[in-house]
Every structure is written in C-alpha cells, then in structure tokens.
Coordinates of C-alpha atoms in Angstrom, one line a residue:
M11 CA 218.2 31.2 12.4
N12 CA 220.8 32.4 9.9
A13 CA 224.0 34.0 11.2
R14 CA 223.1 37.3 9.5
H15 CA 219.9 38.9 10.9
P16 CA 217.3 39.1 8.1
L17 CA 216.5 42.7 9.1
S18 CA 220.0 44.0 8.4
P19 CA 221.4 43.0 5.0
P20 CA 224.6 44.8 3.8
H21 CA 222.7 47.2 1.6
A22 CA 220.1 48.2 4.2
R23 CA 219.2 51.8 5.0
P24 CA 220.6 53.0 8.4
A25 CA 218.7 51.4 11.3
V26 CA 219.1 54.6 13.4
D27 CA 218.6 58.1 12.1
L28 CA 220.3 60.1 14.9
E29 CA 219.6 63.5 13.3
A30 CA 215.9 63.0 12.9
E31 CA 215.5 61.3 16.3
A32 CA 216.7 64.4 18.1
D33 CA 215.0 67.1 16.0
L34 CA 211.6 68.3 17.3
A35 CA 210.4 69.0 13.8
R36 CA 211.4 65.6 12.4
C37 CA 211.1 63.1 15.3
G38 CA 207.5 62.2 14.5
A39 CA 205.7 60.6 17.4
L40 CA 208.8 60.3 19.5
K41 CA 208.0 63.7 21.0
D42 CA 204.5 62.5 22.1
F43 CA 205.8 61.2 25.4
W44 CA 206.9 62.6 28.7
Y45 CA 210.7 63.1 29.1
V46 CA 212.7 63.7 32.3
A47 CA 214.0 67.2 32.4
C48 CA 215.7 67.1 35.8
L49 CA 215.7 65.6 39.3
S50 CA 213.4 67.2 41.8
T51 CA 216.4 68.0 43.9
E52 CA 218.0 69.8 41.0
L53 CA 215.2 72.4 40.9
P54 CA 215.2 74.5 44.1
A55 CA 212.7 77.2 44.8
N56 CA 215.0 80.1 44.0
K57 CA 217.1 79.1 41.0
P58 CA 216.3 78.3 37.4
V59 CA 217.6 75.2 35.5
A60 CA 218.5 75.1 31.8
R61 CA 217.8 72.0 29.8
T62 CA 217.8 71.2 26.1
V63 CA 215.3 68.6 24.9
F64 CA 215.0 67.6 21.2
G65 CA 217.3 70.6 20.4
T66 CA 214.9 73.0 22.2
G67 CA 216.2 75.2 24.9
L68 CA 214.1 75.2 28.1
V69 CA 214.2 77.0 31.4
L70 CA 212.7 75.3 34.4
F71 CA 211.7 77.0 37.7
R72 CA 209.2 76.6 40.5
G73 CA 206.2 79.0 40.5
Q74 CA 204.7 80.5 43.7
D75 CA 202.9 77.2 44.4
G76 CA 206.1 75.2 44.1
V77 CA 205.0 73.4 40.9
P78 CA 207.7 73.1 38.2
T79 CA 207.3 75.4 35.1
A80 CA 209.0 74.9 31.8
L81 CA 209.3 77.8 29.4
R82 CA 211.3 78.5 26.2
D83 CA 214.7 79.7 27.4
R84 CA 214.7 82.9 25.4
C85 CA 213.5 86.3 26.5
L86 CA 211.0 88.0 24.2
H87 CA 212.9 91.3 24.4
R88 CA 216.5 90.6 23.2
N89 CA 216.5 86.7 23.3
A90 CA 218.9 86.4 26.3
R91 CA 218.9 83.1 28.1
L92 CA 216.4 83.3 31.0
S93 CA 218.1 80.4 32.7
K94 CA 220.9 82.8 33.5
G95 CA 218.5 85.0 35.4
D96 CA 216.9 84.9 38.9
V97 CA 213.8 83.4 40.5
F98 CA 212.0 85.5 43.1
H99 CA 208.4 85.0 44.5
G100 CA 207.8 82.3 41.9
R101 CA 208.7 84.6 39.0
L102 CA 211.6 84.6 36.6
G103 CA 213.7 87.7 35.8
C104 CA 215.8 88.1 32.6
P105 CA 219.5 88.8 33.4
Y106 CA 219.8 91.4 30.5
H107 CA 217.1 94.0 31.1
G108 CA 215.2 92.5 34.0
W109 CA 211.9 91.6 32.2
V110 CA 209.9 89.4 34.6
Y111 CA 207.8 86.4 33.6
D112 CA 205.3 84.5 35.7
A113 CA 204.7 80.7 35.6
S114 CA 202.3 81.1 32.6
G115 CA 205.0 82.7 30.5
A116 CA 203.5 86.2 30.6
V117 CA 205.5 89.3 31.0
V118 CA 204.5 90.9 34.3
E119 CA 207.1 93.6 34.8
I120 CA 209.4 95.7 32.7
P121 CA 211.7 97.8 34.9
A122 CA 212.7 100.3 32.1
L123 CA 209.0 101.4 31.8
G124 CA 208.9 102.7 35.4
P125 CA 206.7 102.0 38.4
P126 CA 203.3 102.1 36.5
Q127 CA 204.4 99.0 34.7
R128 CA 205.0 97.1 38.0
G129 CA 201.5 95.8 38.7
E130 CA 199.5 99.1 38.6
K131 CA 196.9 99.7 36.0
L132 CA 197.7 102.4 33.4
D133 CA 195.5 105.1 32.1
A134 CA 194.9 104.6 28.4
S135 CA 195.3 108.3 27.6
A136 CA 198.5 108.5 29.6
C137 CA 199.9 105.5 27.8
A138 CA 199.1 107.0 24.4
H139 CA 200.8 110.3 25.4
E140 CA 203.9 108.5 26.6
G141 CA 203.9 106.0 23.6
L142 CA 203.6 103.0 26.0
K143 CA 201.7 99.8 25.7
P144 CA 198.8 99.4 28.2
A145 CA 200.4 96.5 30.0
P146 CA 203.6 94.4 29.7
C147 CA 201.6 91.1 29.2
D148 CA 200.4 92.5 25.9
L149 CA 203.8 91.9 24.5
G150 CA 203.1 88.2 24.3
R151 CA 203.9 85.1 26.2
L152 CA 206.8 82.6 26.1
A153 CA 206.1 79.1 24.9
R154 CA 205.1 77.0 27.9
F155 CA 205.5 73.2 28.1
P156 CA 203.5 70.9 30.4
T157 CA 205.3 69.5 33.4
R158 CA 204.7 66.6 35.9
E159 CA 206.6 65.8 39.0
Q160 CA 206.7 62.3 40.5
D161 CA 209.1 59.8 42.0
G162 CA 211.8 62.4 42.5
L163 CA 211.8 63.4 38.8
V164 CA 210.5 66.4 36.8
Y165 CA 209.0 65.5 33.4
V166 CA 208.3 67.8 30.5
Y167 CA 206.1 67.2 27.4
L168 CA 207.1 68.8 24.1
G169 CA 204.3 67.3 21.9
E170 CA 201.5 69.5 20.4
D171 CA 198.7 68.3 22.7
V172 CA 199.4 66.9 26.1
T173 CA 195.9 65.3 26.2
Q174 CA 197.2 63.1 23.3
A175 CA 200.3 61.8 25.2
R176 CA 200.9 58.2 24.3
A177 CA 201.7 57.2 27.9
E178 CA 201.9 58.5 31.4
P179 CA 205.3 59.4 32.9
F180 CA 207.1 56.2 33.9
R181 CA 207.0 55.1 37.5
V182 CA 210.4 54.4 39.1
P183 CA 210.7 50.7 40.2
Y184 CA 210.2 50.2 43.9
W185 CA 210.0 53.9 44.6
G186 CA 208.8 54.4 48.2
E187 CA 208.5 50.6 48.9
R188 CA 209.6 49.3 52.2
G189 CA 213.0 47.6 52.3
W190 CA 214.1 49.1 49.0
T191 CA 216.7 51.8 48.6
V192 CA 216.5 54.0 45.5
Y193 CA 219.0 56.6 44.3
F194 CA 219.6 58.4 41.0
M195 CA 222.6 58.9 38.7
V196 CA 222.5 61.5 36.0
T197 CA 225.0 60.8 33.1
R198 CA 225.7 62.7 29.9
F199 CA 226.4 60.4 27.0
A200 CA 227.9 61.3 23.6
N201 CA 225.5 59.2 21.6
G202 CA 221.8 58.9 20.6
V203 CA 218.9 57.4 22.4
T204 CA 218.5 54.3 20.3
N205 CA 222.1 53.3 20.7
L206 CA 222.0 53.9 24.4
V207 CA 218.9 51.9 25.2
E208 CA 220.4 49.0 23.2
N209 CA 223.5 49.2 25.2
F210 CA 221.6 49.2 28.5
M211 CA 219.9 45.9 27.8
D212 CA 222.8 44.2 26.1
V213 CA 224.4 41.2 27.8
P214 CA 227.3 40.2 25.4
H215 CA 229.1 43.6 25.8
T216 CA 229.3 43.1 29.6
S217 CA 232.0 40.5 29.3
F218 CA 234.3 43.0 27.4
V219 CA 233.3 46.5 28.5
H220 CA 232.8 45.6 32.2
R221 CA 235.2 42.7 32.4
G222 CA 236.0 42.0 36.1
W223 CA 233.6 44.6 37.3
F224 CA 230.3 43.0 36.4
R225 CA 230.9 39.8 34.4
N226 CA 233.8 37.8 33.1
P227 CA 233.9 35.8 29.8
T228 CA 232.8 32.3 30.6
R229 CA 231.8 31.0 27.1
K230 CA 228.5 29.7 28.5
R231 CA 225.4 29.1 26.4
V232 CA 222.5 31.4 27.2
P233 CA 219.1 30.4 25.9
S234 CA 216.7 33.4 26.0
T235 CA 213.2 34.5 25.0
V236 CA 212.5 37.8 23.2
K237 CA 209.0 39.1 23.5
R238 CA 207.8 42.1 21.6
H239 CA 204.4 43.3 22.7
A240 CA 202.5 46.6 23.2
G241 CA 205.5 48.9 22.9
R242 CA 207.8 46.7 25.0
V243 CA 210.7 44.4 24.2
R244 CA 211.4 42.0 27.0
M245 CA 214.4 39.7 27.1
T246 CA 214.2 36.8 29.6
Y247 CA 217.4 34.9 30.2
L248 CA 217.0 31.1 30.9
Q249 CA 220.6 30.3 31.8
E250 CA 220.5 27.9 34.8
E251 CA 223.8 29.0 36.3
D252 CA 224.6 32.7 35.7
A253 CA 227.3 34.2 38.0
L254 CA 228.0 37.9 38.3
T255 CA 231.3 39.3 39.7
G256 CA 231.7 42.3 41.9
L257 CA 228.5 43.7 43.3
G258 CA 226.5 40.6 42.4
R259 CA 228.3 38.5 45.1
L260 CA 227.4 41.0 47.8
F261 CA 223.7 40.8 46.9
N262 CA 223.6 37.0 46.6
P263 CA 225.9 35.6 49.3
R264 CA 223.9 32.3 49.5
G265 CA 224.1 31.7 45.8
L266 CA 220.4 31.7 45.2
P267 CA 219.1 31.1 41.6
L268 CA 219.3 34.3 39.5
V269 CA 216.3 35.7 37.6
H270 CA 217.5 38.2 35.0
T271 CA 215.3 40.2 32.7
D272 CA 216.0 43.2 30.4
E273 CA 213.1 45.3 29.1
F274 CA 212.7 48.3 26.7
I275 CA 209.6 50.5 27.0
V276 CA 208.9 52.9 24.3
P277 CA 210.2 55.4 23.5
N278 CA 213.3 55.8 25.6
I279 CA 213.3 53.6 28.8
T280 CA 215.1 50.5 29.9
R281 CA 214.7 48.4 33.0
V282 CA 217.2 45.7 34.0
D283 CA 216.3 43.4 36.9
Y284 CA 218.5 41.0 38.8
Q285 CA 216.6 39.1 41.5
W286 CA 217.8 36.5 44.0
G287 CA 214.8 35.5 46.2
D288 CA 213.5 38.6 47.8
S289 CA 216.6 40.7 47.2
G290 CA 218.3 42.1 44.1
F291 CA 218.5 45.3 42.2
A292 CA 216.7 47.0 39.3
I293 CA 218.4 49.5 37.0
N294 CA 215.9 51.8 35.3
S295 CA 217.3 54.4 32.8
Q296 CA 215.3 57.1 31.1
C297 CA 217.0 58.9 28.2
T298 CA 216.4 62.5 27.3
P299 CA 217.7 63.6 23.8
I300 CA 219.6 66.8 23.8
G301 CA 220.9 66.5 20.2
P302 CA 221.8 63.8 17.6
T303 CA 224.7 62.5 19.6
D304 CA 224.1 64.1 23.0
T305 CA 221.8 62.5 25.6
L306 CA 221.1 62.9 29.4
V307 CA 220.3 59.6 31.1
Y308 CA 218.5 59.5 34.4
T309 CA 219.2 56.2 36.0
A310 CA 217.4 55.0 39.1
I311 CA 219.2 52.3 41.0
S312 CA 216.8 50.3 43.2
Y313 CA 218.2 47.6 45.5
R314 CA 217.2 45.4 48.4
L315 CA 219.7 43.5 50.4
P316 CA 219.2 39.9 51.6
V317 CA 217.1 39.8 54.8
D318 CA 219.6 37.5 56.4
L319 CA 222.5 40.0 56.3
P320 CA 223.7 40.7 59.9
G321 CA 222.0 43.9 60.9
A322 CA 220.8 47.2 59.3
W323 CA 224.3 48.6 59.6
V324 CA 225.4 46.4 56.7
G325 CA 223.0 48.2 54.4
R326 CA 224.2 51.6 55.6
A327 CA 227.8 50.6 55.2
L328 CA 227.2 49.2 51.7
T329 CA 225.4 52.3 50.3
P330 CA 228.5 54.4 49.6
F331 CA 230.1 51.4 47.9
V332 CA 227.1 50.6 45.8
R333 CA 226.9 54.2 44.6
W334 CA 230.6 54.3 43.8
Y335 CA 230.5 50.9 42.1
T336 CA 227.5 51.7 39.8
R337 CA 229.1 55.0 38.8
Q338 CA 232.3 53.2 37.7
V339 CA 230.2 50.7 35.6
I340 CA 228.2 53.5 34.0
Q341 CA 231.4 55.4 33.2
Q342 CA 232.6 52.4 31.3
D343 CA 229.4 52.6 29.2
V344 CA 230.1 56.3 28.6
V345 CA 233.4 55.5 27.1
I346 CA 232.2 52.7 24.8
M347 CA 229.2 54.8 23.7
E348 CA 231.6 57.6 22.6
T349 CA 233.7 55.0 20.9
Q350 CA 230.6 53.8 18.9
R351 CA 229.6 57.4 18.1
Q352 CA 233.1 58.1 16.7
G353 CA 232.6 55.3 14.2
L354 CA 229.0 56.3 13.4
T355 CA 230.0 59.8 12.5
D356 CA 233.2 58.9 10.5
G357 CA 232.0 59.4 7.0
P358 CA 229.1 57.9 5.0
G359 CA 227.5 54.6 5.9
G360 CA 227.2 55.1 9.7
G361 CA 224.2 53.5 11.3
V362 CA 223.9 50.6 8.9
Y363 CA 224.2 47.7 11.3
S364 CA 224.8 44.0 10.8
G365 CA 223.2 41.7 13.2
T366 CA 223.1 38.1 14.5
E367 CA 220.6 36.1 16.6
A368 CA 222.1 37.8 19.7
D369 CA 220.8 41.2 18.3
L370 CA 217.2 40.2 17.8
H371 CA 216.0 42.3 20.7
H372 CA 217.9 45.3 19.3
A373 CA 216.2 44.9 16.0
D374 CA 212.9 45.0 17.8
V375 CA 213.9 48.2 19.6
E376 CA 214.9 49.8 16.3
A377 CA 211.6 48.7 14.8
Y378 CA 209.5 50.4 17.5
R379 CA 211.6 53.6 17.5
R380 CA 211.6 53.8 13.7
W381 CA 207.8 53.4 13.6
L382 CA 207.5 56.3 16.1
R383 CA 210.0 58.4 14.3
E384 CA 208.1 58.0 11.0
G385 CA 204.9 59.2 12.6
A386 CA 203.4 56.0 14.2
R387 CA 201.1 55.5 11.2
G388 CA 199.4 52.1 11.2
P389 CA 199.3 49.5 14.0
G390 CA 203.1 49.4 14.5
P391 CA 205.4 46.3 14.8
E392 CA 203.4 43.1 15.3
D393 CA 203.6 41.2 18.5
A394 CA 206.1 38.4 18.5
E395 CA 207.8 35.9 20.8
R396 CA 210.9 34.0 19.8
D397 CA 213.6 31.9 21.4
V398 CA 217.2 32.8 20.8
V399 CA 220.6 31.5 22.0
F400 CA 223.9 33.4 22.5
W401 CA 227.1 32.9 24.4
V402 CA 228.8 35.0 27.1

C-alpha cells in the first residue's frame, strides 16, 4: 500500500463536516439512531435534567410512572427554560409563570387563570364572558421525543419516526453479568463525534498521549486486520507480544496472551476490548453531539479480574484505583482532542486529512458517517477486509 492513503489526496474535500454532523436539520440519517441523554442515576424522580442533542435543547424528567420523558426545553408561554423549573407528581412546572406540563407535553395548569384552570371543567359561557380559553391544553403541546431506559442509561430519539430507527439502543458490554464490574464515566469533549470515535479506537496515539500510563513506545511491528461490514469497523491486532503498562499489569499478572480488538458501530459508538483468558476489560463509549465541537461521551468501563487473585477483597480494593486510573487516561484524551480542535478551527482547510496505512480504519469510519450524514442513499460503503501493518 502506498504511504499516502488513496482516500485522502492533498486536494480532497474535508473528511469531516463538524457543522453538519451536529445540526439536526443537516445531519441526514445520523439522527435516525438512539443517543444517550443521561445516566439513569442522573435523572431522579423530583428534578429535571437539561441536555442539548444535535443543537436542540431538551428537558428530561420522570413522569408519574417513573418513565423518562424528553420535551423541548422551552415553555410555550414566554420561552423560559423548563429545566430550571420543578418536578412534582410527575409533572413539570415552568420557573417563570408556573405553567405546568404533563409527560405528554400538554399544558395542564396555568396558575394565573385561577382555580378553574387547575383540573376543573370550565363552563363555555363563563369562559367567553371572561375571555378565557376552555382549557390550558388547548394552548398546544411541547415537542416530545421518544425515550428508552436500559443498562443504566436513558436514551432519546430525535429522528422523525421512531418506528424507522436504524438500530436498537446499544447494549452495554457485560452489563449484569456475573463476575463483571461495570461503571460509567461521563466526559465532555471539545471536539466532534467523528474525531472522537477515531481517537477511541486508535492505537498509535497511545504511545504519545498516554506514555507511561497505558503504553510506552516500543517500535514493534503490529500486523492487523481491518474489517468493514454492516455498519461496523473492526480492528483486530495480531501482535504476538503486546505489553501494556500501568493497569494492564494488574489485570494480567501471569502474562497470558493478549487479545485486543477495537470496533466502531454506527453512528457514534466504540468498543475496545483487552482480554487475558477469562479476565480483562472492555471500554464502550457512546458519543452524543451537543454542537459542532462539543460532545458528551458516556463511557462504560467493564472489567473482570483474574480468578486466581487472592480473595474478593482484592477486587474491592482495586475498584477505586481503577476508577481513578481510567479517569486520568480519559482526561489525557480530553486535552489532545481540544488540541486537535484548535487546529481544525484555525482558518480554512480544517478537516482535510492526510492518511497512511495506519489510518485505514479511520477512513472506513469516515466513509460510514459521511454516508449517513448525506442521507444514507444507496447501499452504503461496501464490505471489505484488509490486512495492514503499523508500528507502536
């Protein structure tokens, strides 16, 4: 293969259109998937949560049945942010004039109209005499977005027809499985989704961004296989002796052979697996676009310790360290992603990438996301499987 990737000549158009990717009106089929809005633990029964997805302000709260509701975060009256209001009895009150909405988005109470407007039926003639509307709900409804809750996450769907969703919400790896510990980290990145998913499944950067924490430069040859199939890009590393520093040594004290795979799942998900026998860890990240260079990433860390460690107390003792360690590593990615964003937004030409054989899987990711962004017309990128080699 030539040193320059054939998909990225110097005169190429930008591989990533950050503005369009995060705009609900221009993102094409990228919106036709479920996106994580918050952790289940972030949405209590008595408090609303504000989120922005594809530039659209949402307010989430739990209805009387405890099911998450997502509405447009803008009161019909004077456009105040409903997420600054209160939740009571499964209903949401506006902080400005107290208009109350139920889980369907309907107005069910307007305090300024007096007691008759608080659930009692109005006499039509009395309404006409007073110049009132027959019932608050006649004033309209807020836009309501479908929600799903599973595996400790609350998902929201912003496409036009939820029955046409291109996939079910992603299942968190090893959630609820015996012997596995799963916890979440929520991280805000100053970059767009495509750039983030490429970073999360990129090995060469680990020797520089995470030097000493995760991997050290060894100048070893890494043969790999890239498989593009059915909306997924899977990278399988065939290096016979791959050694990780830091946390890797704790998970693999006997030095068992390492099985390492990285996978991208359309439109916004990555899964990184390191397995040693029956133990190892999986890092699953789901990216929710806020704006062109602003993204919330929900990362599930799933790990299983070697069965021959001396006692369950070891696992309990390691848990705080594992959480601290993974947070440090992700913060290093936060910094480098902001560094990339600064270059991307510095004048014209940002987003035109050069590439080598080591970037082949990134070109596949960009191909899938570009196809979705442009409306997913036609069959999409063809299936392909190729062998590549790079050094770390």
